[in-house]
XYZ file of N, CA and C in Angstrom:
546
model
N 0.848 -1.180 0.000
C 0.000 0.000 0.000
C 0.885 1.232 0.000
N 0.596 2.171 -0.904
C 1.357 3.420 -1.034
C 0.732 4.470 -0.124
N 1.457 4.853 0.933
C 0.990 5.882 1.868
C 1.829 7.146 1.797
N 2.766 7.181 0.871
C 3.679 8.317 0.782
C 3.175 9.333 -0.236
N 3.033 10.563 0.224
C 2.551 11.635 -0.658
C 3.650 12.059 -1.624
N 3.284 12.501 -2.815
C 4.274 13.035 -3.740
C 4.863 14.333 -3.186
N 6.056 14.656 -3.646
C 6.751 15.858 -3.174
C 6.841 16.859 -4.314
N 6.397 18.087 -4.034
C 6.525 19.180 -4.998
C 7.714 20.031 -4.569
N 8.618 20.263 -5.486
C 9.791 21.093 -5.225
C 9.678 22.353 -6.062
N 9.702 23.504 -5.372
C 9.609 24.783 -6.073
C 10.959 25.157 -6.667
N 10.943 25.676 -7.875
C 12.135 26.251 -8.478
C 12.240 27.679 -7.949
N 13.398 28.071 -7.498
C 13.554 29.423 -6.946
C 13.077 29.493 -5.517
N 12.911 30.723 -5.045
C 12.558 30.956 -3.644
C 11.075 30.728 -3.388
N 10.767 30.341 -2.155
C 9.377 30.158 -1.748
C 8.685 31.507 -1.535
N 9.464 32.574 -1.334
C 8.926 33.923 -1.223
C 9.614 34.794 -2.260
N 8.810 35.445 -3.086
C 9.320 36.299 -4.156
C 8.698 37.684 -3.991
N 9.509 38.724 -4.130
C 9.020 40.096 -4.079
C 9.195 40.730 -5.448
N 8.106 41.341 -5.950
C 8.184 42.063 -7.219
C 7.646 43.477 -7.021
N 8.056 44.366 -7.898
C 7.623 45.752 -7.839
C 6.224 45.894 -8.427
N 5.424 46.738 -7.793
C 4.085 47.049 -8.295
C 4.181 47.418 -9.771
N 3.341 46.799 -10.608
C 3.340 47.081 -12.034
C 4.196 46.150 -12.864
N 5.098 45.395 -12.229
C 5.904 44.420 -12.970
C 5.042 43.225 -13.368
N 5.599 42.349 -14.159
C 4.916 41.123 -14.550
C 5.450 39.975 -13.698
N 4.546 39.170 -13.149
C 4.970 37.991 -12.384
C 5.003 36.783 -13.311
N 6.135 36.111 -13.318
C 6.278 34.862 -14.044
C 6.702 33.796 -13.040
N 5.917 32.744 -12.932
C 6.230 31.672 -11.990
C 7.532 31.004 -12.405
N 8.488 30.849 -11.463
C 9.764 30.223 -11.811
C 9.689 28.711 -12.033
N 8.571 28.093 -11.673
C 8.393 26.684 -11.953
C 8.422 25.786 -10.728
N 8.315 24.487 -11.001
C 8.218 23.471 -9.943
C 8.393 22.104 -10.588
N 8.645 21.123 -9.755
C 8.643 19.720 -10.181
C 7.875 18.924 -9.137
N 7.341 17.784 -9.544
C 6.628 16.906 -8.614
C 7.076 15.478 -8.866
N 7.463 14.808 -7.791
C 7.904 13.414 -7.895
C 7.244 12.573 -6.818
N 7.008 11.308 -7.165
C 6.397 10.367 -6.245
C 7.249 9.098 -6.231
N 7.397 8.493 -5.043
C 8.236 7.297 -4.933
C 7.708 6.137 -5.775
N 6.406 6.048 -5.971
C 5.815 4.959 -6.750
C 5.541 5.353 -8.208
N 5.007 6.578 -8.400
C 4.547 6.984 -9.728
C 5.576 7.793 -10.524
N 6.656 8.153 -9.892
C 7.701 8.906 -10.601
C 7.360 10.369 -10.803
N 7.690 10.890 -11.987
C 7.519 12.307 -12.301
C 6.034 12.626 -12.508
N 5.489 13.497 -11.636
C 4.084 13.910 -11.715
C 3.951 15.410 -12.024
N 5.040 16.019 -12.502
C 5.035 17.458 -12.738
C 3.866 17.891 -13.635
N 3.576 17.140 -14.656
C 2.500 17.496 -15.588
C 1.116 17.443 -14.934
N 0.995 16.794 -13.780
C -0.302 16.662 -13.106
C -0.519 17.716 -12.011
N 0.448 18.582 -11.796
C 0.325 19.592 -10.733
C -0.763 20.599 -11.112
N -1.619 20.892 -10.140
C -2.660 21.907 -10.296
C -2.200 23.144 -9.520
N -2.145 24.272 -10.216
C -1.704 25.526 -9.605
C -2.919 26.415 -9.395
N -3.104 26.899 -8.143
C -4.209 27.810 -7.839
C -3.645 29.088 -7.236
N -4.348 30.154 -7.471
C -3.922 31.472 -6.989
C -3.433 32.307 -8.159
N -3.692 33.589 -8.076
C -3.322 34.511 -9.141
C -2.620 35.703 -8.515
N -1.591 36.198 -9.180
C -0.889 37.405 -8.737
C -1.340 38.557 -9.624
N -1.895 39.587 -9.005
C -2.287 40.805 -9.714
C -1.252 41.870 -9.382
N -0.283 42.038 -10.246
C 0.830 42.964 -9.984
C 0.417 44.421 -10.034
N -0.864 44.699 -10.346
C -1.345 46.079 -10.304
C -1.855 46.457 -8.919
N -1.805 45.507 -7.981
C -2.225 45.769 -6.608
C -1.136 45.306 -5.646
N -0.670 46.213 -4.808
C 0.368 45.898 -3.827
C -0.265 45.109 -2.683
N -0.113 43.803 -2.750
C -0.659 42.871 -1.764
C 0.281 41.678 -1.679
N -0.021 40.778 -0.760
C 0.719 39.532 -0.642
C -0.193 38.402 -1.129
N 0.320 37.622 -2.065
C -0.450 36.561 -2.712
C 0.146 35.205 -2.368
N -0.716 34.182 -2.335
C -0.263 32.812 -2.122
C -0.628 31.989 -3.351
N 0.379 31.319 -3.903
C 0.177 30.391 -5.015
C 0.308 28.989 -4.419
N -0.688 28.130 -4.663
C -0.684 26.777 -4.111
C -0.536 25.769 -5.248
N 0.360 24.821 -5.041
C 0.634 23.756 -6.009
C 0.185 22.454 -5.366
N -0.660 21.681 -6.078
C -1.199 20.438 -5.536
C -1.077 19.333 -6.580
N -0.704 18.127 -6.114
C -0.641 16.975 -7.009
C -1.083 15.736 -6.215
N -1.758 14.820 -6.900
C -2.234 13.585 -6.269
C -1.676 12.398 -7.040
N -1.144 11.412 -6.291
C -0.610 10.216 -6.962
C -1.721 9.199 -7.202
N -1.392 8.086 -7.824
C -2.374 7.058 -8.194
C -3.069 6.447 -6.984
N -2.409 6.457 -5.819
C -2.991 5.888 -4.600
C -3.871 6.901 -3.863
N -3.942 8.136 -4.379
C -4.777 9.166 -3.738
C -4.046 10.032 -2.736
N -2.735 9.849 -2.597
C -1.960 10.685 -1.685
C -1.729 12.057 -2.335
N -1.888 13.079 -1.531
C -1.782 14.434 -2.070
C -0.564 15.164 -1.508
N 0.163 15.814 -2.392
C 1.295 16.646 -1.997
C 1.006 18.092 -2.356
N 1.431 19.022 -1.498
C 1.212 20.441 -1.768
C 2.467 21.241 -1.468
N 2.544 22.397 -2.079
C 3.590 23.376 -1.791
C 2.969 24.751 -1.995
N 3.541 25.748 -1.350
C 3.043 27.107 -1.496
C 4.182 28.071 -1.776
N 3.872 29.083 -2.569
C 4.814 30.169 -2.822
C 4.103 31.472 -2.449
N 4.812 32.350 -1.766
C 4.300 33.668 -1.417
C 4.894 34.682 -2.383
N 4.029 35.497 -2.982
C 4.478 36.550 -3.888
C 4.040 37.885 -3.292
N 5.021 38.718 -2.997
C 4.771 40.029 -2.404
C 4.900 41.077 -3.499
N 3.800 41.761 -3.781
C 3.822 42.879 -4.726
C 3.916 44.137 -3.879
N 4.944 44.941 -4.121
C 5.198 46.085 -3.262
C 5.385 47.375 -4.058
N 4.894 48.458 -3.477
C 5.175 49.776 -4.035
C 6.636 50.094 -3.748
N 7.272 50.755 -4.678
C 8.640 51.243 -4.480
C 8.672 52.709 -4.892
N 9.782 53.351 -4.608
C 9.899 54.760 -4.998
C 9.769 54.923 -6.511
N 10.161 53.906 -7.272
C 10.035 53.983 -8.724
C 8.599 53.752 -9.184
N 7.882 52.851 -8.514
C 6.517 52.551 -8.970
C 5.526 53.656 -8.611
N 5.851 54.507 -7.630
C 4.932 55.606 -7.298
C 5.386 56.932 -7.901
N 6.504 56.922 -8.609
C 6.986 58.159 -9.230
C 5.974 58.661 -10.239
N 5.778 59.953 -10.270
C 4.854 60.540 -11.229
C 4.252 61.819 -10.695
N 3.282 62.333 -11.415
C 2.605 63.569 -11.034
C 1.176 63.240 -10.647
N 0.740 63.819 -9.537
C -0.590 63.577 -8.998
C -1.356 64.889 -8.911
N -2.671 64.830 -9.073
C -3.534 65.967 -8.810
C -3.844 65.926 -7.325
N -3.710 67.066 -6.663
C -3.758 67.065 -5.213
C -4.750 68.094 -4.691
N -5.489 67.718 -3.666
C -6.294 68.669 -2.915
C -5.874 68.569 -1.463
N -6.165 69.623 -0.721
C -5.681 69.664 0.650
C -6.746 70.268 1.551
N -6.825 69.759 2.764
C -7.688 70.319 3.783
C -6.791 70.752 4.926
N -6.813 72.033 5.225
C -5.955 72.588 6.273
C -6.815 72.968 7.465
N -6.449 72.518 8.642
C -7.262 72.779 9.830
C -7.266 74.243 10.225
N -6.269 75.017 9.771
C -6.209 76.435 10.137
C -6.893 77.320 9.111
N -6.613 77.110 7.819
C -7.098 78.062 6.828
C -7.989 77.495 5.732
N -8.483 76.304 5.837
C -9.444 75.814 4.858
C -8.905 74.831 3.853
N -9.625 74.734 2.729
C -9.286 73.766 1.693
C -8.571 74.450 0.536
N -7.636 73.743 -0.059
C -6.850 74.277 -1.155
C -6.743 73.238 -2.254
N -6.435 73.701 -3.440
C -6.213 72.803 -4.550
C -7.368 72.875 -5.515
N -7.358 72.135 -6.568
C -6.305 71.165 -6.859
C -5.013 71.843 -7.311
N -3.931 71.186 -7.045
C -2.627 71.625 -7.485
C -1.808 70.409 -7.834
N -0.629 70.645 -8.357
C 0.209 69.548 -8.834
C 1.161 69.083 -7.735
N 1.333 67.783 -7.641
C 2.270 67.185 -6.701
C 3.009 66.086 -7.449
N 4.334 66.097 -7.397
C 5.079 65.055 -8.095
C 5.973 64.302 -7.127
N 6.203 63.034 -7.439
C 7.083 62.184 -6.639
C 8.240 61.749 -7.531
N 9.445 61.998 -7.055
C 10.650 61.720 -7.822
C 11.558 60.794 -7.015
N 11.994 59.662 -7.581
C 12.918 58.774 -6.870
C 14.257 59.468 -6.622
N 14.894 59.142 -5.517
C 16.220 59.663 -5.198
C 17.168 58.496 -4.982
N 18.435 58.795 -4.872
C 19.426 57.768 -4.568
C 19.155 57.236 -3.161
N 19.346 55.954 -2.956
C 19.084 55.351 -1.649
C 17.630 54.931 -1.550
N 17.093 54.925 -0.357
C 15.726 54.466 -0.149
C 14.713 55.597 -0.163
N 15.179 56.848 -0.307
C 14.259 57.969 -0.231
C 13.699 58.354 -1.594
N 12.669 59.163 -1.533
C 12.138 59.820 -2.704
C 11.780 61.229 -2.276
N 11.512 62.101 -3.228
C 11.130 63.472 -2.928
C 9.708 63.702 -3.409
N 8.886 64.299 -2.543
C 7.556 64.732 -2.920
C 7.650 66.238 -3.124
N 7.328 66.686 -4.318
C 7.354 68.116 -4.616
C 5.926 68.630 -4.646
N 5.623 69.539 -3.741
C 4.288 70.118 -3.677
C 4.370 71.554 -4.181
N 3.559 71.877 -5.163
C 3.553 73.215 -5.757
C 2.328 73.994 -5.312
N 2.553 75.165 -4.701
C 1.483 76.108 -4.343
C 0.385 75.496 -3.489
N 0.740 74.609 -2.595
C -0.295 74.020 -1.751
C -0.559 74.929 -0.564
N -1.760 74.794 0.019
C -2.106 75.596 1.180
C -1.921 77.076 0.901
N -1.443 77.801 1.883
C -1.174 79.211 1.659
C 0.324 79.463 1.533
N 1.089 78.411 1.185
C 2.524 78.564 0.930
C 2.708 78.967 -0.533
N 3.498 79.967 -0.763
C 3.696 80.424 -2.139
C 4.889 79.747 -2.798
N 5.747 79.119 -2.012
C 6.941 78.473 -2.566
C 6.675 77.006 -2.867
N 7.429 76.475 -3.816
C 7.428 75.042 -4.046
C 8.163 74.390 -2.878
N 7.616 73.303 -2.366
C 8.216 72.620 -1.223
C 8.602 71.206 -1.645
N 9.872 70.856 -1.458
C 10.346 69.494 -1.719
C 10.521 68.793 -0.383
N 9.773 67.706 -0.180
C 9.833 66.950 1.073
C 10.377 65.559 0.810
N 11.258 65.086 1.680
C 11.789 63.734 1.554
C 10.879 62.760 2.277
N 10.737 61.571 1.696
C 9.900 60.554 2.311
C 10.452 59.165 2.073
N 9.907 58.194 2.798
C 10.273 56.791 2.623
C 9.003 55.945 2.626
N 9.090 54.773 2.005
C 8.006 53.795 2.025
C 8.390 52.679 2.980
N 7.410 52.184 3.738
C 7.662 51.089 4.674
C 6.527 50.079 4.578
N 6.658 49.017 5.316
C 5.651 47.963 5.332
C 5.946 46.933 4.255
N 5.427 45.735 4.433
C 5.706 44.632 3.518
C 5.355 44.954 2.074
N 4.295 45.707 1.864
C 3.856 46.018 0.507
C 4.119 47.468 0.112
N 4.884 48.185 0.932
C 5.188 49.575 0.625
C 3.969 50.467 0.639
N 2.995 50.156 1.460
C 1.760 50.931 1.511
C 1.817 52.082 2.508
N 2.831 52.098 3.358
C 2.960 53.141 4.369
C 4.046 54.123 3.955
N 3.785 55.391 4.177
C 4.687 56.451 3.767
C 5.057 57.276 4.994
N 6.299 57.690 5.086
C 6.737 58.583 6.145
C 7.359 59.811 5.514
N 6.860 60.991 5.887
C 7.490 62.253 5.512
C 8.498 62.527 6.619
N 9.774 62.476 6.273
C 10.818 62.671 7.263
C 10.728 64.076 7.835
N 10.982 64.219 9.136
C 10.962 65.541 9.753
C 12.083 66.375 9.144
N 11.714 67.534 8.598
C 12.691 68.374 7.905
C 12.240 69.820 7.903
N 13.186 70.732 7.781
C 12.897 72.158 7.737
C 13.100 72.632 6.304
N 12.050 73.226 5.733
C 12.094 73.771 4.377
C 11.591 75.207 4.455
N 12.361 76.125 3.966
C 12.052 77.562 3.996
C 11.563 78.015 5.372
N 12.232 77.532 6.428
C 11.916 77.938 7.790
C 10.725 77.252 8.411
N 10.136 76.302 7.722
C 8.949 75.605 8.221
C 9.313 74.140 8.439
N 8.940 73.597 9.594
C 9.204 72.195 9.899
C 8.032 71.350 9.411
N 8.334 70.395 8.545
C 7.332 69.478 8.013
C 7.601 68.070 8.550
N 6.540 67.314 8.811
C 6.642 65.901 9.179
C 5.269 65.277 8.964
N 5.238 63.970 8.729
C 3.936 63.339 8.568
C 4.016 61.889 8.178
N 2.840 61.318 7.971
C 2.717 59.927 7.559
C 1.664 59.844 6.462
N 1.654 58.729 5.777
C 0.670 58.548 4.727
C 0.426 57.083 4.442
N -0.542 56.849 3.572
C -0.865 55.494 3.168
C -1.230 55.526 1.683
N -0.775 54.505 0.962
C -1.076 54.362 -0.457
C -2.166 53.323 -0.631
N -2.973 53.498 -1.662
C -3.929 52.461 -2.005
C -3.155 51.337 -2.700
N -3.738 50.150 -2.717
C -3.059 49.000 -3.322
C -2.712 49.242 -4.781
N -3.572 49.976 -5.504
C -3.296 50.232 -6.912
C -2.357 51.420 -7.132
N -2.028 52.138 -6.068
C -1.100 53.254 -6.160
C -1.700 54.515 -6.743
N -2.992 54.536 -6.994
C -3.625 55.697 -7.612
C -3.838 56.843 -6.626
N -3.952 56.512 -5.337
C -4.233 57.537 -4.336
C -3.248 57.401 -3.177
N -2.727 58.528 -2.758
C -1.868 58.592 -1.577
C -2.495 59.613 -0.636
N -2.789 59.197 0.577
C -3.341 60.103 1.575
C -2.236 60.406 2.581
N -1.914 61.690 2.726
C -0.825 62.110 3.610
C -1.389 63.023 4.685
N -1.058 62.726 5.923
C -1.376 63.608 7.038
C -0.045 64.169 7.531
N 0.068 65.480 7.516
C 1.350 66.079 7.898
C 1.121 67.369 8.666
N 2.154 67.819 9.324
C 2.136 69.120 9.977
C 3.163 70.012 9.301
N 2.819 71.282 9.234
C 3.731 72.310 8.750
C 3.784 73.353 9.854
N 4.879 73.398 10.582
C 5.002 74.244 11.763
C 5.960 75.393 11.476
N 5.395 76.624 11.400
C 6.240 77.803 11.159
C 6.500 78.577 12.453
N 6.218 77.945 13.581
C 6.368 78.497 14.935
C 5.347 79.581 15.244
N 4.379 79.796 14.335
C 3.257 80.682 14.581
C 1.993 79.843 14.564
N 1.822 79.092 13.465
C 0.681 78.181 13.313
C 1.212 76.778 13.038
N 0.374 75.783 13.279
C 0.755 74.414 12.936
C -0.421 73.747 12.283
């Protein structure tokens, strides 16, 4: 009586990280059974990676031998936002607790050397100057944003934000402290 399940061996790493917007190509797998031999052609793969959404996906590989024993393996695919995948120009509106609502205006994100990027805000709020703020992405899928504490034109800026999975919307909560208002 065959009681031994077939073994699925993944090609490459069991966890793969790709950039939001890239194409995911499965690196492959093999399946072998002590009694039935090579069962690779019988493996059923379930799960889909949507690289347009920064999420963590599980791909499951299943195969059953002639005796009914089932073997499985899983691969985790992490789709993450990066400074390059969020680079671009956004239409921006703003709600200021002191002086009201502003916008729409232009906001662009530009990758920088290292792990940072720059958010350039033009004519937002009641600031007349263009403001370049440095930020970083964190979290497994790059959905969290941090505006590093920094002084620009005498005003201290700091904040946090969150990106939508598709990267179309970034919501940032920040303070701009000129030592008069915040």
